[in-house]
Short mmCIF file of C-alpha atoms in Angstrom, two decimals:
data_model
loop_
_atom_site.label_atom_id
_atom_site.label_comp_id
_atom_site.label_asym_id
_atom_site.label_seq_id
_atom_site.Cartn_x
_atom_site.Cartn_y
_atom_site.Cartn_z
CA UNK A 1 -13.64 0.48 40.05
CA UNK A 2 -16.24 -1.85 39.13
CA UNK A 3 -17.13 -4.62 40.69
CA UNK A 4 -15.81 -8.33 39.78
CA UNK A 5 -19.09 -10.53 38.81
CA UNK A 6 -21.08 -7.58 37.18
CA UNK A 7 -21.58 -7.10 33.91
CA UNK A 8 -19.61 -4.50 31.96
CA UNK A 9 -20.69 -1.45 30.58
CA UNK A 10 -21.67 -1.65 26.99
CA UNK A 11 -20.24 0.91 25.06
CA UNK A 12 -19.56 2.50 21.45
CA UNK A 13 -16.10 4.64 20.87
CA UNK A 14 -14.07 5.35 17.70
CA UNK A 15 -10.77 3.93 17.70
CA UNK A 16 -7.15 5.12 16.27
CA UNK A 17 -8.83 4.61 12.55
CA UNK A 18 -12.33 6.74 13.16
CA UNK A 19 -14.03 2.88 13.22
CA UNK A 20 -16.34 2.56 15.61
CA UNK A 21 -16.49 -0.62 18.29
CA UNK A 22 -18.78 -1.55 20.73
CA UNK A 23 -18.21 -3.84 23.35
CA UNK A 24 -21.51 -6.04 22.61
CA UNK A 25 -19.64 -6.96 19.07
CA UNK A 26 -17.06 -8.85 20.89
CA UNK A 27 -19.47 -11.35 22.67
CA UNK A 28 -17.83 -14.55 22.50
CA UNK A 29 -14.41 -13.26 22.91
CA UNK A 30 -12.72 -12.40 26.01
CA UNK A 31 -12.06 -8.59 26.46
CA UNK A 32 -8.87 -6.72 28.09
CA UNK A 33 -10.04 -2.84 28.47
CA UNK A 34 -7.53 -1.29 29.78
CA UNK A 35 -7.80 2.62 30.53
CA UNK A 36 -4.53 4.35 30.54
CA UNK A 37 -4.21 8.61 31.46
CA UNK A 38 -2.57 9.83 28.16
CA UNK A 39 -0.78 8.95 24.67
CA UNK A 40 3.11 9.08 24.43
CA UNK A 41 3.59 9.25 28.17
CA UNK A 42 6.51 7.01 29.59
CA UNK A 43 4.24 4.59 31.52
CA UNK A 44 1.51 4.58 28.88
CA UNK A 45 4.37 3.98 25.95
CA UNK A 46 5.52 0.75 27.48
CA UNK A 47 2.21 -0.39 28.96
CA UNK A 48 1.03 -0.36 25.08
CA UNK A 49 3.62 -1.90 23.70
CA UNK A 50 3.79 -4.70 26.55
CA UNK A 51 0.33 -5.24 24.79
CA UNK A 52 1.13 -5.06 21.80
CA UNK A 53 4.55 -7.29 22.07
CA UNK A 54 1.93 -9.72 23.39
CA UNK A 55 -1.05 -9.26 21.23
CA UNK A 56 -0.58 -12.53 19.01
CA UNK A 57 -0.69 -14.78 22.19
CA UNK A 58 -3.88 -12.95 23.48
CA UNK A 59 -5.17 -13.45 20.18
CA UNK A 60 -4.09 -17.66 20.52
CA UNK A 61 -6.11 -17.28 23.77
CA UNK A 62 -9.48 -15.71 22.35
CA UNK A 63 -8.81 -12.89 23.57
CA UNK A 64 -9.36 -9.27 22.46
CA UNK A 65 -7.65 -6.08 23.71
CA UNK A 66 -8.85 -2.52 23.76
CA UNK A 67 -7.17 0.69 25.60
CA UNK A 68 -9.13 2.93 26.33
CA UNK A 69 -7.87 7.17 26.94
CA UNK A 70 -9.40 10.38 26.41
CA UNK A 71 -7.35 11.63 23.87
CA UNK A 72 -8.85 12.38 20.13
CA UNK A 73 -8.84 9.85 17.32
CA UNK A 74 -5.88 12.27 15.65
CA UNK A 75 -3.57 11.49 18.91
CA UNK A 76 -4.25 7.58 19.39
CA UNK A 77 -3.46 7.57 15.51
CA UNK A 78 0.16 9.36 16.19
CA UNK A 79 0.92 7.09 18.82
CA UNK A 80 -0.29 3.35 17.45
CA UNK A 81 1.59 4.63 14.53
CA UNK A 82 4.60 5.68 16.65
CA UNK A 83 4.58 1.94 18.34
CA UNK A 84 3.36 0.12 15.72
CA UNK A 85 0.50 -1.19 18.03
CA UNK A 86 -0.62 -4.46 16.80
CA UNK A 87 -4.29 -3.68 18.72
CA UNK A 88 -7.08 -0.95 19.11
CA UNK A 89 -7.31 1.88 21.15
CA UNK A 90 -10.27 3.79 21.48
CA UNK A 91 -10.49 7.47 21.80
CA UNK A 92 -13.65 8.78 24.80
CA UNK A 93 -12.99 12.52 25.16
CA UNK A 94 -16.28 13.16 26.83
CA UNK A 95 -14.93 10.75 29.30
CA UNK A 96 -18.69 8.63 29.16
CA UNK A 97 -16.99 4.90 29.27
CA UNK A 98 -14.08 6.49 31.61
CA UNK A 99 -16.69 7.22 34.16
CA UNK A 100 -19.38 4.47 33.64
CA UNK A 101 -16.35 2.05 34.14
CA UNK A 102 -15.59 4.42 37.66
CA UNK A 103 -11.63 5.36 36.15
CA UNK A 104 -11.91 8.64 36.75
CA UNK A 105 -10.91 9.87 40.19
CA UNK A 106 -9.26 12.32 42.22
CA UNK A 107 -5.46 11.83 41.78
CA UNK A 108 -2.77 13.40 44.21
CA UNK A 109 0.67 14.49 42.31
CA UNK A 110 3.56 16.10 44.81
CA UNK A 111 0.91 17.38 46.72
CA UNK A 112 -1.15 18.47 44.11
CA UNK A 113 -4.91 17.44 43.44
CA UNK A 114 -6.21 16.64 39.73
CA UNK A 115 -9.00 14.62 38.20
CA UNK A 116 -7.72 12.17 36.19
CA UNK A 117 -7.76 8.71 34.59
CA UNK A 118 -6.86 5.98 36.67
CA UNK A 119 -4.38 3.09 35.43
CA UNK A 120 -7.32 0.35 35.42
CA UNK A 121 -7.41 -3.16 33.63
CA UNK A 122 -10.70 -4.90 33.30
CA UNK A 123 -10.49 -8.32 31.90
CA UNK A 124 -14.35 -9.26 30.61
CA UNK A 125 -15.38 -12.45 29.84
CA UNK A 126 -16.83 -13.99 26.57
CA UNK A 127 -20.58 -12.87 28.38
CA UNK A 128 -19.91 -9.68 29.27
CA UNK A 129 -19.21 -10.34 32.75
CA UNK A 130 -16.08 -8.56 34.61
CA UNK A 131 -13.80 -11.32 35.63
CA UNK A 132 -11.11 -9.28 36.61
CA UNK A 133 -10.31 -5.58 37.94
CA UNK A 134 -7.07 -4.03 38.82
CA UNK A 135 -6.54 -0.40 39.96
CA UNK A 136 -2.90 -1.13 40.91
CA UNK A 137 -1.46 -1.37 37.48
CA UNK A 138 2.26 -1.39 37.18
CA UNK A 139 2.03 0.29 33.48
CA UNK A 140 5.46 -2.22 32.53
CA UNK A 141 3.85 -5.13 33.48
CA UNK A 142 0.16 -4.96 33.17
CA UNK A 143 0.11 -7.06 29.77
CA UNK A 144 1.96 -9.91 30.85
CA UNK A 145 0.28 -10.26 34.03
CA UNK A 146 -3.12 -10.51 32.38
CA UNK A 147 -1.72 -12.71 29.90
CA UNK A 148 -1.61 -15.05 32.88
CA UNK A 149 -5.34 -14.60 33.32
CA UNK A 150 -6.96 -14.86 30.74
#
């Protein structure tokens, strides 16, 4: 996990639409960039649509949200449509922002090692500047606990 105080990662990724965002475009704004493991999973599902139930008050706040996931444009599409997700998701399946924002670790499963994304919420401030960083994400309540922050 990166460290609070330094500045974020830039970045360029498609999101559920094939448009492209970067995170130097949203100077000015305050960034949530979330990184969840994988599309229409159970904890991903209601972590997104915690977000998205809550999008119009980050919006009220200046604030901008973007998950991020390794999954392909054609699978975020499925599952924003799915959910009706009232904010972007971004699609990295080379895994380039995963691991320059250090979410990608060795995970243990009933005994069983895997590489895999780690549930991780950055919040970045209208500079650039990490503000925020949580590696302990409860996928249910992640979006109204940052609500709180920001």
């Amino acid at each position: 996990m990166l460290e609070i105080g330094t500045k974020a990662p830039d970045f360029e990724l498609p999101d559920q639409d094939g448009n492209m965002h970067s995170l130097k475009s949203y100077r000015g704004k305050k960034v949530i960039l979330y990184f969840y493991p994988k599309d229409n999973t159970a904890g991903c599902s209601k972590q997104a649509c915690g977000y998205s139930a809550n999008a119009p008050q980050f919006t009220e706040k200046g604030a901008v949200i973007l998950g991020v996931s390794k999954d392909s444009v054609a699978s975020h599409k499925k599952f924003a449509d799915k959910y009706s997700l009232g904010f972007t998701i971004l699609s990295d399946p080379e895994r380039q922002v995963i691991e320059s924002y250090d979410v990608w670790k060795e995970k243990k499963l009933y005994g069983k090692v895997s590489m895999g994304v780690v549930r991780t919420t950055y919040l970045i401030d209208e500079n650039g500047i990490i503000v925020k960083a949580n590696d302990k994400v409860k996928a249910a309540e992640d979006a109204d606990k940052m609500l709180l922050e920001v």
